[in-house]
């Protein structure tokens, strides 16, 4: 039975075990922070699978986490801002997918990991870009998130930069990210199917990793308490920088 599963997934037993551990950790980060699930997966698993194969897997994992967390996001998030970001993201996703399906695996790994590190450092530095608090900034951030989602499935990081510019409380920021990732996942599925990135192998991999992701999300949600709220962003972003940096070094040495 296990052999049949691994054949369907086109993975070795070792690769599947590593991916399982990665998605549990990514689920914990997502449940705790409201974002960065795909970024953790991309930063850690890019050595096993190229970004173009990880993107559809991340879609299933993000959708799983979003369904589990959607209630809180809908209640606390600014829905007007979230919908503006979703509209922009829907426009941007096909451009990102066009790029990631056109460049080499090595180049896509380099771009994905560099984006993760740059976005994480931007947030760790608490850089607030005032122009983002405008209508142009709203839709521009959505488009940028869509491009990055199609390129490396890390659009949530761009949205986190936008929300940070609004000076929102931790709970409200988390809710906005949760709701954005849920709604944008629905629209991005169409593009993934259109570009042929979402195929039967990708779906099987995503579904098989959804259960360990669920375990991670529940664990992460238990960690998100008012006592830990001030520390959640730097902790998650520092982890992302470390993972992406290590993967980048390994990619260059390979």
PDB file of C-alpha atoms in Angstrom:
ATOM      1  CA  UNK A   1       0.000   0.000   0.000  1.00  0.00           C
ATOM      2  CA  UNK A   2       2.790   2.411   0.921  1.00  0.00           C
ATOM      3  CA  UNK A   3       4.659   1.519  -2.257  1.00  0.00           C
ATOM      4  CA  UNK A   4       1.537   2.208  -4.316  1.00  0.00           C
ATOM      5  CA  UNK A   5       1.111   5.587  -2.609  1.00  0.00           C
ATOM      6  CA  UNK A   6       4.723   6.559  -3.240  1.00  0.00           C
ATOM      7  CA  UNK A   7       4.382   5.518  -6.882  1.00  0.00           C
ATOM      8  CA  UNK A   8       1.298   7.709  -7.241  1.00  0.00           C
ATOM      9  CA  UNK A   9       3.113  10.618  -5.609  1.00  0.00           C
ATOM     10  CA  UNK A  10       6.292   9.992  -7.638  1.00  0.00           C
ATOM     11  CA  UNK A  11       8.345  10.352  -4.439  1.00  0.00           C
ATOM     12  CA  UNK A  12      10.733   8.155  -2.501  1.00  0.00           C
ATOM     13  CA  UNK A  13       9.894   7.161   1.072  1.00  0.00           C
ATOM     14  CA  UNK A  14      12.608   9.478   2.380  1.00  0.00           C
ATOM     15  CA  UNK A  15      11.318  12.423   0.326  1.00  0.00           C
ATOM     16  CA  UNK A  16       7.749  11.889   1.528  1.00  0.00           C
ATOM     17  CA  UNK A  17       8.875  11.688   5.164  1.00  0.00           C
ATOM     18  CA  UNK A  18      10.873  14.909   4.853  1.00  0.00           C
ATOM     19  CA  UNK A  19       7.948  16.665   3.170  1.00  0.00           C
ATOM     20  CA  UNK A  20       5.623  15.475   5.964  1.00  0.00           C
ATOM     21  CA  UNK A  21       7.872  17.004   8.628  1.00  0.00           C
ATOM     22  CA  UNK A  22       8.172  20.221   6.598  1.00  0.00           C
ATOM     23  CA  UNK A  23       4.410  20.674   6.217  1.00  0.00           C
ATOM     24  CA  UNK A  24       3.807  20.054   9.929  1.00  0.00           C
ATOM     25  CA  UNK A  25       6.279  22.832  10.773  1.00  0.00           C
ATOM     26  CA  UNK A  26       4.757  25.037   8.062  1.00  0.00           C
ATOM     27  CA  UNK A  27       1.278  24.352   9.458  1.00  0.00           C
ATOM     28  CA  UNK A  28       2.415  25.411  12.926  1.00  0.00           C
ATOM     29  CA  UNK A  29       3.787  28.665  11.507  1.00  0.00           C
ATOM     30  CA  UNK A  30       0.542  29.272   9.560  1.00  0.00           C
ATOM     31  CA  UNK A  31      -1.694  28.530  12.537  1.00  0.00           C
ATOM     32  CA  UNK A  32       0.409  30.820  14.713  1.00  0.00           C
ATOM     33  CA  UNK A  33       1.025  33.747  12.353  1.00  0.00           C
ATOM     34  CA  UNK A  34      -1.766  33.510   9.762  1.00  0.00           C
ATOM     35  CA  UNK A  35       0.679  33.383   6.841  1.00  0.00           C
ATOM     36  CA  UNK A  36       4.023  31.942   5.631  1.00  0.00           C
ATOM     37  CA  UNK A  37       2.914  28.310   5.165  1.00  0.00           C
ATOM     38  CA  UNK A  38       3.906  28.303   1.490  1.00  0.00           C
ATOM     39  CA  UNK A  39       7.057  30.271   2.197  1.00  0.00           C
ATOM     40  CA  UNK A  40       8.237  27.708   4.758  1.00  0.00           C
ATOM     41  CA  UNK A  41       7.427  24.852   2.380  1.00  0.00           C
ATOM     42  CA  UNK A  42       9.123  26.595  -0.551  1.00  0.00           C
ATOM     43  CA  UNK A  43      12.200  27.523   1.473  1.00  0.00           C
ATOM     44  CA  UNK A  44      12.592  24.000   2.874  1.00  0.00           C
ATOM     45  CA  UNK A  45      11.329  21.670   0.125  1.00  0.00           C
ATOM     46  CA  UNK A  46      12.836  23.397  -2.903  1.00  0.00           C
ATOM     47  CA  UNK A  47      15.796  21.024  -2.629  1.00  0.00           C
ATOM     48  CA  UNK A  48      13.429  18.060  -3.161  1.00  0.00           C
ATOM     49  CA  UNK A  49      11.054  19.488  -5.781  1.00  0.00           C
ATOM     50  CA  UNK A  50      11.321  22.512  -8.103  1.00  0.00           C
ATOM     51  CA  UNK A  51       9.080  25.555  -7.400  1.00  0.00           C
ATOM     52  CA  UNK A  52       6.799  24.786 -10.356  1.00  0.00           C
ATOM     53  CA  UNK A  53       5.895  21.451  -8.678  1.00  0.00           C
ATOM     54  CA  UNK A  54       5.673  22.912  -5.175  1.00  0.00           C
ATOM     55  CA  UNK A  55       3.263  25.705  -6.156  1.00  0.00           C
ATOM     56  CA  UNK A  56       0.214  23.417  -6.728  1.00  0.00           C
ATOM     57  CA  UNK A  57       1.075  21.428  -3.584  1.00  0.00           C
ATOM     58  CA  UNK A  58       1.120  24.683  -1.630  1.00  0.00           C
ATOM     59  CA  UNK A  59      -2.319  25.499  -3.054  1.00  0.00           C
ATOM     60  CA  UNK A  60      -3.797  22.400  -1.390  1.00  0.00           C
ATOM     61  CA  UNK A  61      -2.002  23.111   1.872  1.00  0.00           C
ATOM     62  CA  UNK A  62      -3.063  26.766   1.912  1.00  0.00           C
ATOM     63  CA  UNK A  63      -6.656  25.827   1.170  1.00  0.00           C
ATOM     64  CA  UNK A  64      -6.616  23.264   3.979  1.00  0.00           C
ATOM     65  CA  UNK A  65      -5.274  25.821   6.447  1.00  0.00           C
ATOM     66  CA  UNK A  66      -7.638  28.526   5.176  1.00  0.00           C
ATOM     67  CA  UNK A  67     -10.725  26.361   5.689  1.00  0.00           C
ATOM     68  CA  UNK A  68      -9.596  25.626   9.246  1.00  0.00           C
ATOM     69  CA  UNK A  69      -8.953  29.312   9.993  1.00  0.00           C
ATOM     70  CA  UNK A  70     -11.514  31.091   7.781  1.00  0.00           C
ATOM     71  CA  UNK A  71     -14.073  31.816  10.505  1.00  0.00           C
ATOM     72  CA  UNK A  72     -11.801  34.054  12.535  1.00  0.00           C
ATOM     73  CA  UNK A  73     -10.477  35.786   9.432  1.00  0.00           C
ATOM     74  CA  UNK A  74     -13.957  36.666   8.167  1.00  0.00           C
ATOM     75  CA  UNK A  75     -15.017  38.096  11.527  1.00  0.00           C
ATOM     76  CA  UNK A  76     -12.012  40.302  12.270  1.00  0.00           C
ATOM     77  CA  UNK A  77     -10.542  41.283   8.896  1.00  0.00           C
ATOM     78  CA  UNK A  78     -11.261  44.486   6.950  1.00  0.00           C
ATOM     79  CA  UNK A  79     -13.161  42.816   4.110  1.00  0.00           C
ATOM     80  CA  UNK A  80     -13.010  45.864   1.810  1.00  0.00           C
ATOM     81  CA  UNK A  81      -9.224  45.900   1.890  1.00  0.00           C
ATOM     82  CA  UNK A  82      -9.034  42.123   1.502  1.00  0.00           C
ATOM     83  CA  UNK A  83     -11.235  42.153  -1.605  1.00  0.00           C
ATOM     84  CA  UNK A  84      -9.132  44.912  -3.169  1.00  0.00           C
ATOM     85  CA  UNK A  85      -6.040  42.806  -2.603  1.00  0.00           C
ATOM     86  CA  UNK A  86      -7.762  39.731  -4.053  1.00  0.00           C
ATOM     87  CA  UNK A  87      -8.744  41.617  -7.220  1.00  0.00           C
ATOM     88  CA  UNK A  88      -5.160  42.743  -7.706  1.00  0.00           C
ATOM     89  CA  UNK A  89      -3.821  39.270  -6.967  1.00  0.00           C
ATOM     90  CA  UNK A  90      -6.149  37.695  -9.543  1.00  0.00           C
ATOM     91  CA  UNK A  91      -4.653  40.004 -12.176  1.00  0.00           C
ATOM     92  CA  UNK A  92      -1.076  39.237 -11.148  1.00  0.00           C
ATOM     93  CA  UNK A  93      -1.109  35.431 -10.798  1.00  0.00           C
ATOM     94  CA  UNK A  94      -1.021  34.561 -14.538  1.00  0.00           C
ATOM     95  CA  UNK A  95       2.043  36.773 -15.056  1.00  0.00           C
ATOM     96  CA  UNK A  96       3.876  34.962 -12.253  1.00  0.00           C
ATOM     97  CA  UNK A  97       2.900  31.536 -13.594  1.00  0.00           C
ATOM     98  CA  UNK A  98       4.006  32.532 -17.093  1.00  0.00           C
ATOM     99  CA  UNK A  99       7.422  33.421 -15.705  1.00  0.00           C
ATOM    100  CA  UNK A 100       7.866  30.344 -13.505  1.00  0.00           C
ATOM    101  CA  UNK A 101       6.903  27.981 -16.350  1.00  0.00           C
ATOM    102  CA  UNK A 102       9.310  29.724 -18.733  1.00  0.00           C
ATOM    103  CA  UNK A 103      12.569  29.822 -16.771  1.00  0.00           C
ATOM    104  CA  UNK A 104      14.875  26.981 -15.722  1.00  0.00           C
ATOM    105  CA  UNK A 105      14.447  25.031 -12.474  1.00  0.00           C
ATOM    106  CA  UNK A 106      17.720  26.472 -11.116  1.00  0.00           C
ATOM    107  CA  UNK A 107      16.659  30.033 -11.900  1.00  0.00           C
ATOM    108  CA  UNK A 108      13.196  29.542 -10.377  1.00  0.00           C
ATOM    109  CA  UNK A 109      14.755  28.191  -7.157  1.00  0.00           C
ATOM    110  CA  UNK A 110      17.079  31.186  -6.952  1.00  0.00           C
ATOM    111  CA  UNK A 111      14.269  33.676  -7.556  1.00  0.00           C
ATOM    112  CA  UNK A 112      11.888  31.999  -5.094  1.00  0.00           C
ATOM    113  CA  UNK A 113      14.415  31.806  -2.255  1.00  0.00           C
ATOM    114  CA  UNK A 114      15.715  35.335  -2.841  1.00  0.00           C
ATOM    115  CA  UNK A 115      12.142  36.683  -2.776  1.00  0.00           C
ATOM    116  CA  UNK A 116      11.410  34.914   0.511  1.00  0.00           C
ATOM    117  CA  UNK A 117      14.538  36.298   2.176  1.00  0.00           C
ATOM    118  CA  UNK A 118      13.995  39.839   0.843  1.00  0.00           C
ATOM    119  CA  UNK A 119      10.349  39.955   1.945  1.00  0.00           C
ATOM    120  CA  UNK A 120      11.125  38.479   5.354  1.00  0.00           C
ATOM    121  CA  UNK A 121      13.949  40.967   5.959  1.00  0.00           C
ATOM    122  CA  UNK A 122      11.664  43.824   4.900  1.00  0.00           C
ATOM    123  CA  UNK A 123       9.180  42.843   7.583  1.00  0.00           C
ATOM    124  CA  UNK A 124      11.822  42.133  10.233  1.00  0.00           C
ATOM    125  CA  UNK A 125      13.187  45.626   9.644  1.00  0.00           C
ATOM    126  CA  UNK A 126       9.649  46.966  10.180  1.00  0.00           C
ATOM    127  CA  UNK A 127       9.886  49.018   7.022  1.00  0.00           C
ATOM    128  CA  UNK A 128       6.625  50.918   6.572  1.00  0.00           C
ATOM    129  CA  UNK A 129       5.951  52.199   3.081  1.00  0.00           C
ATOM    130  CA  UNK A 130       3.492  55.089   3.418  1.00  0.00           C
ATOM    131  CA  UNK A 131       2.398  55.036  -0.240  1.00  0.00           C
ATOM    132  CA  UNK A 132       0.829  51.625   0.381  1.00  0.00           C
ATOM    133  CA  UNK A 133      -1.939  53.327   2.382  1.00  0.00           C
ATOM    134  CA  UNK A 134      -3.494  54.582  -0.888  1.00  0.00           C
ATOM    135  CA  UNK A 135      -5.849  53.002  -3.425  1.00  0.00           C
ATOM    136  CA  UNK A 136      -2.949  52.595  -5.845  1.00  0.00           C
ATOM    137  CA  UNK A 137      -0.942  50.967  -3.063  1.00  0.00           C
ATOM    138  CA  UNK A 138      -3.831  48.617  -2.281  1.00  0.00           C
ATOM    139  CA  UNK A 139      -4.286  47.289  -5.813  1.00  0.00           C
ATOM    140  CA  UNK A 140      -0.567  47.465  -6.569  1.00  0.00           C
ATOM    141  CA  UNK A 141       0.155  45.279  -3.534  1.00  0.00           C
ATOM    142  CA  UNK A 142      -2.487  42.810  -4.704  1.00  0.00           C
ATOM    143  CA  UNK A 143      -0.985  42.610  -8.196  1.00  0.00           C
ATOM    144  CA  UNK A 144       2.520  42.171  -6.755  1.00  0.00           C
ATOM    145  CA  UNK A 145       1.220  39.426  -4.451  1.00  0.00           C
ATOM    146  CA  UNK A 146      -0.382  37.672  -7.432  1.00  0.00           C
ATOM    147  CA  UNK A 147       2.838  37.756  -9.455  1.00  0.00           C
ATOM    148  CA  UNK A 148       4.830  36.414  -6.501  1.00  0.00           C
ATOM    149  CA  UNK A 149       2.168  33.755  -5.869  1.00  0.00           C
ATOM    150  CA  UNK A 150       2.456  32.542  -9.437  1.00  0.00           C
ATOM    151  CA  UNK A 151       6.237  32.674  -9.257  1.00  0.00           C
ATOM    152  CA  UNK A 152       6.913  31.180  -5.829  1.00  0.00           C
ATOM    153  CA  UNK A 153       3.587  30.807  -3.967  1.00  0.00           C
ATOM    154  CA  UNK A 154       4.619  33.414  -1.372  1.00  0.00           C
ATOM    155  CA  UNK A 155       2.043  36.127  -2.049  1.00  0.00           C
ATOM    156  CA  UNK A 156       1.079  36.148   1.626  1.00  0.00           C
ATOM    157  CA  UNK A 157       4.463  37.690   2.391  1.00  0.00           C
ATOM    158  CA  UNK A 158       3.708  40.648   0.112  1.00  0.00           C
ATOM    159  CA  UNK A 159       0.296  41.074   1.724  1.00  0.00           C
ATOM    160  CA  UNK A 160       1.958  40.994   5.146  1.00  0.00           C
ATOM    161  CA  UNK A 161       4.155  43.916   4.057  1.00  0.00           C
ATOM    162  CA  UNK A 162       1.009  45.805   2.990  1.00  0.00           C
ATOM    163  CA  UNK A 163      -0.868  45.076   6.222  1.00  0.00           C
ATOM    164  CA  UNK A 164       2.177  46.121   8.239  1.00  0.00           C
ATOM    165  CA  UNK A 165       1.991  49.542   6.588  1.00  0.00           C
ATOM    166  CA  UNK A 166      -1.533  49.949   8.021  1.00  0.00           C
ATOM    167  CA  UNK A 167      -0.291  49.744  11.639  1.00  0.00           C
ATOM    168  CA  UNK A 168      -2.859  47.021  12.331  1.00  0.00           C
ATOM    169  CA  UNK A 169      -2.939  45.036  15.603  1.00  0.00           C
ATOM    170  CA  UNK A 170      -1.501  41.514  15.440  1.00  0.00           C
ATOM    171  CA  UNK A 171      -4.944  39.860  15.593  1.00  0.00           C
ATOM    172  CA  UNK A 172      -6.344  42.039  12.791  1.00  0.00           C
ATOM    173  CA  UNK A 173      -3.265  41.525  10.612  1.00  0.00           C
ATOM    174  CA  UNK A 174      -3.522  37.769  11.095  1.00  0.00           C
ATOM    175  CA  UNK A 175      -7.240  37.837  10.227  1.00  0.00           C
ATOM    176  CA  UNK A 176      -6.655  39.838   7.027  1.00  0.00           C
ATOM    177  CA  UNK A 177      -3.945  37.425   5.900  1.00  0.00           C
ATOM    178  CA  UNK A 178      -6.137  34.407   6.644  1.00  0.00           C
ATOM    179  CA  UNK A 179      -9.072  35.798   4.670  1.00  0.00           C
ATOM    180  CA  UNK A 180      -6.909  36.942   1.750  1.00  0.00           C
ATOM    181  CA  UNK A 181      -5.239  33.541   1.426  1.00  0.00           C
ATOM    182  CA  UNK A 182      -8.615  31.791   1.513  1.00  0.00           C
ATOM    183  CA  UNK A 183     -10.323  33.914  -1.156  1.00  0.00           C
ATOM    184  CA  UNK A 184      -7.255  34.263  -3.391  1.00  0.00           C
ATOM    185  CA  UNK A 185      -6.760  30.481  -3.350  1.00  0.00           C
ATOM    186  CA  UNK A 186     -10.143  30.062  -5.004  1.00  0.00           C
ATOM    187  CA  UNK A 187      -9.254  32.436  -7.838  1.00  0.00           C
ATOM    188  CA  UNK A 188      -5.687  31.164  -8.335  1.00  0.00           C
ATOM    189  CA  UNK A 189      -6.905  27.560  -8.842  1.00  0.00           C
ATOM    190  CA  UNK A 190      -8.302  28.549 -12.234  1.00  0.00           C
ATOM    191  CA  UNK A 191      -4.891  29.832 -13.329  1.00  0.00           C
ATOM    192  CA  UNK A 192      -3.083  26.747 -12.010  1.00  0.00           C
ATOM    193  CA  UNK A 193      -5.390  24.543 -14.078  1.00  0.00           C
ATOM    194  CA  UNK A 194      -5.099  26.791 -17.125  1.00  0.00           C
ATOM    195  CA  UNK A 195      -1.294  26.602 -17.111  1.00  0.00           C
ATOM    196  CA  UNK A 196      -1.361  22.833 -16.523  1.00  0.00           C
ATOM    197  CA  UNK A 197       0.579  23.199 -13.263  1.00  0.00           C
ATOM    198  CA  UNK A 198      -2.211  21.563 -11.248  1.00  0.00           C
ATOM    199  CA  UNK A 199      -2.219  17.954 -12.454  1.00  0.00           C
ATOM    200  CA  UNK A 200      -3.132  14.589 -10.924  1.00  0.00           C
ATOM    201  CA  UNK A 201       0.310  14.086  -9.349  1.00  0.00           C
ATOM    202  CA  UNK A 202       0.239  17.530  -7.760  1.00  0.00           C
ATOM    203  CA  UNK A 203      -3.278  16.937  -6.443  1.00  0.00           C
ATOM    204  CA  UNK A 204      -2.298  13.557  -4.963  1.00  0.00           C
ATOM    205  CA  UNK A 205       0.745  15.090  -3.273  1.00  0.00           C
ATOM    206  CA  UNK A 206      -1.283  17.993  -1.907  1.00  0.00           C
ATOM    207  CA  UNK A 207      -4.072  15.798  -0.560  1.00  0.00           C
ATOM    208  CA  UNK A 208      -1.654  13.340   1.042  1.00  0.00           C
ATOM    209  CA  UNK A 209       0.109  16.192   2.867  1.00  0.00           C
ATOM    210  CA  UNK A 210      -3.112  17.927   3.940  1.00  0.00           C
ATOM    211  CA  UNK A 211      -3.521  15.784   7.080  1.00  0.00           C
ATOM    212  CA  UNK A 212      -0.094  16.557   8.589  1.00  0.00           C
ATOM    213  CA  UNK A 213      -0.663  20.199   7.654  1.00  0.00           C
ATOM    214  CA  UNK A 214      -3.926  20.134   9.612  1.00  0.00           C
ATOM    215  CA  UNK A 215      -2.089  18.793  12.664  1.00  0.00           C
ATOM    216  CA  UNK A 216       0.433  21.615  12.373  1.00  0.00           C
ATOM    217  CA  UNK A 217      -2.241  24.310  12.001  1.00  0.00           C
ATOM    218  CA  UNK A 218      -4.066  23.152  15.127  1.00  0.00           C
ATOM    219  CA  UNK A 219      -0.809  23.205  17.076  1.00  0.00           C
ATOM    220  CA  UNK A 220      -0.008  26.682  15.770  1.00  0.00           C
ATOM    221  CA  UNK A 221      -3.454  28.017  16.677  1.00  0.00           C
ATOM    222  CA  UNK A 222      -2.927  26.897  20.249  1.00  0.00           C
ATOM    223  CA  UNK A 223       0.270  28.956  20.367  1.00  0.00           C
ATOM    224  CA  UNK A 224      -1.467  32.158  19.225  1.00  0.00           C
ATOM    225  CA  UNK A 225      -2.410  33.734  22.525  1.00  0.00           C
ATOM    226  CA  UNK A 226      -2.311  37.416  23.577  1.00  0.00           C
ATOM    227  CA  UNK A 227       0.774  36.630  25.642  1.00  0.00           C
ATOM    228  CA  UNK A 228       2.768  35.548  22.569  1.00  0.00           C
ATOM    229  CA  UNK A 229       1.251  37.964  20.004  1.00  0.00           C
ATOM    230  CA  UNK A 230       4.106  40.549  20.199  1.00  0.00           C
ATOM    231  CA  UNK A 231       6.640  37.873  19.303  1.00  0.00           C
ATOM    232  CA  UNK A 232       4.878  35.945  16.571  1.00  0.00           C
ATOM    233  CA  UNK A 233       6.053  37.991  13.569  1.00  0.00           C
ATOM    234  CA  UNK A 234       9.801  38.131  14.347  1.00  0.00           C
ATOM    235  CA  UNK A 235       9.866  34.457  15.336  1.00  0.00           C
ATOM    236  CA  UNK A 236       8.263  33.281  12.082  1.00  0.00           C
ATOM    237  CA  UNK A 237      10.243  35.642   9.865  1.00  0.00           C
ATOM    238  CA  UNK A 238      13.547  34.698  11.478  1.00  0.00           C
ATOM    239  CA  UNK A 239      12.727  31.038  10.823  1.00  0.00           C
ATOM    240  CA  UNK A 240      11.937  31.811   7.196  1.00  0.00           C
ATOM    241  CA  UNK A 241      15.219  33.674   6.699  1.00  0.00           C
ATOM    242  CA  UNK A 242      17.167  30.795   8.199  1.00  0.00           C
ATOM    243  CA  UNK A 243      15.415  28.131   6.113  1.00  0.00           C
ATOM    244  CA  UNK A 244      15.570  30.085   2.862  1.00  0.00           C
ATOM    245  CA  UNK A 245      19.188  31.053   3.460  1.00  0.00           C
ATOM    246  CA  UNK A 246      20.204  27.451   4.105  1.00  0.00           C
ATOM    247  CA  UNK A 247      18.315  26.250   1.013  1.00  0.00           C
ATOM    248  CA  UNK A 248      19.901  29.003  -1.079  1.00  0.00           C
ATOM    249  CA  UNK A 249      23.406  27.972   0.017  1.00  0.00           C
ATOM    250  CA  UNK A 250      22.647  24.291  -0.676  1.00  0.00           C
ATOM    251  CA  UNK A 251      21.230  25.179  -4.104  1.00  0.00           C
ATOM    252  CA  UNK A 252      24.348  27.113  -5.049  1.00  0.00           C
ATOM    253  CA  UNK A 253      26.666  24.352  -3.809  1.00  0.00           C
ATOM    254  CA  UNK A 254      24.740  21.557  -5.538  1.00  0.00           C
TER     255      UNK A 254
END
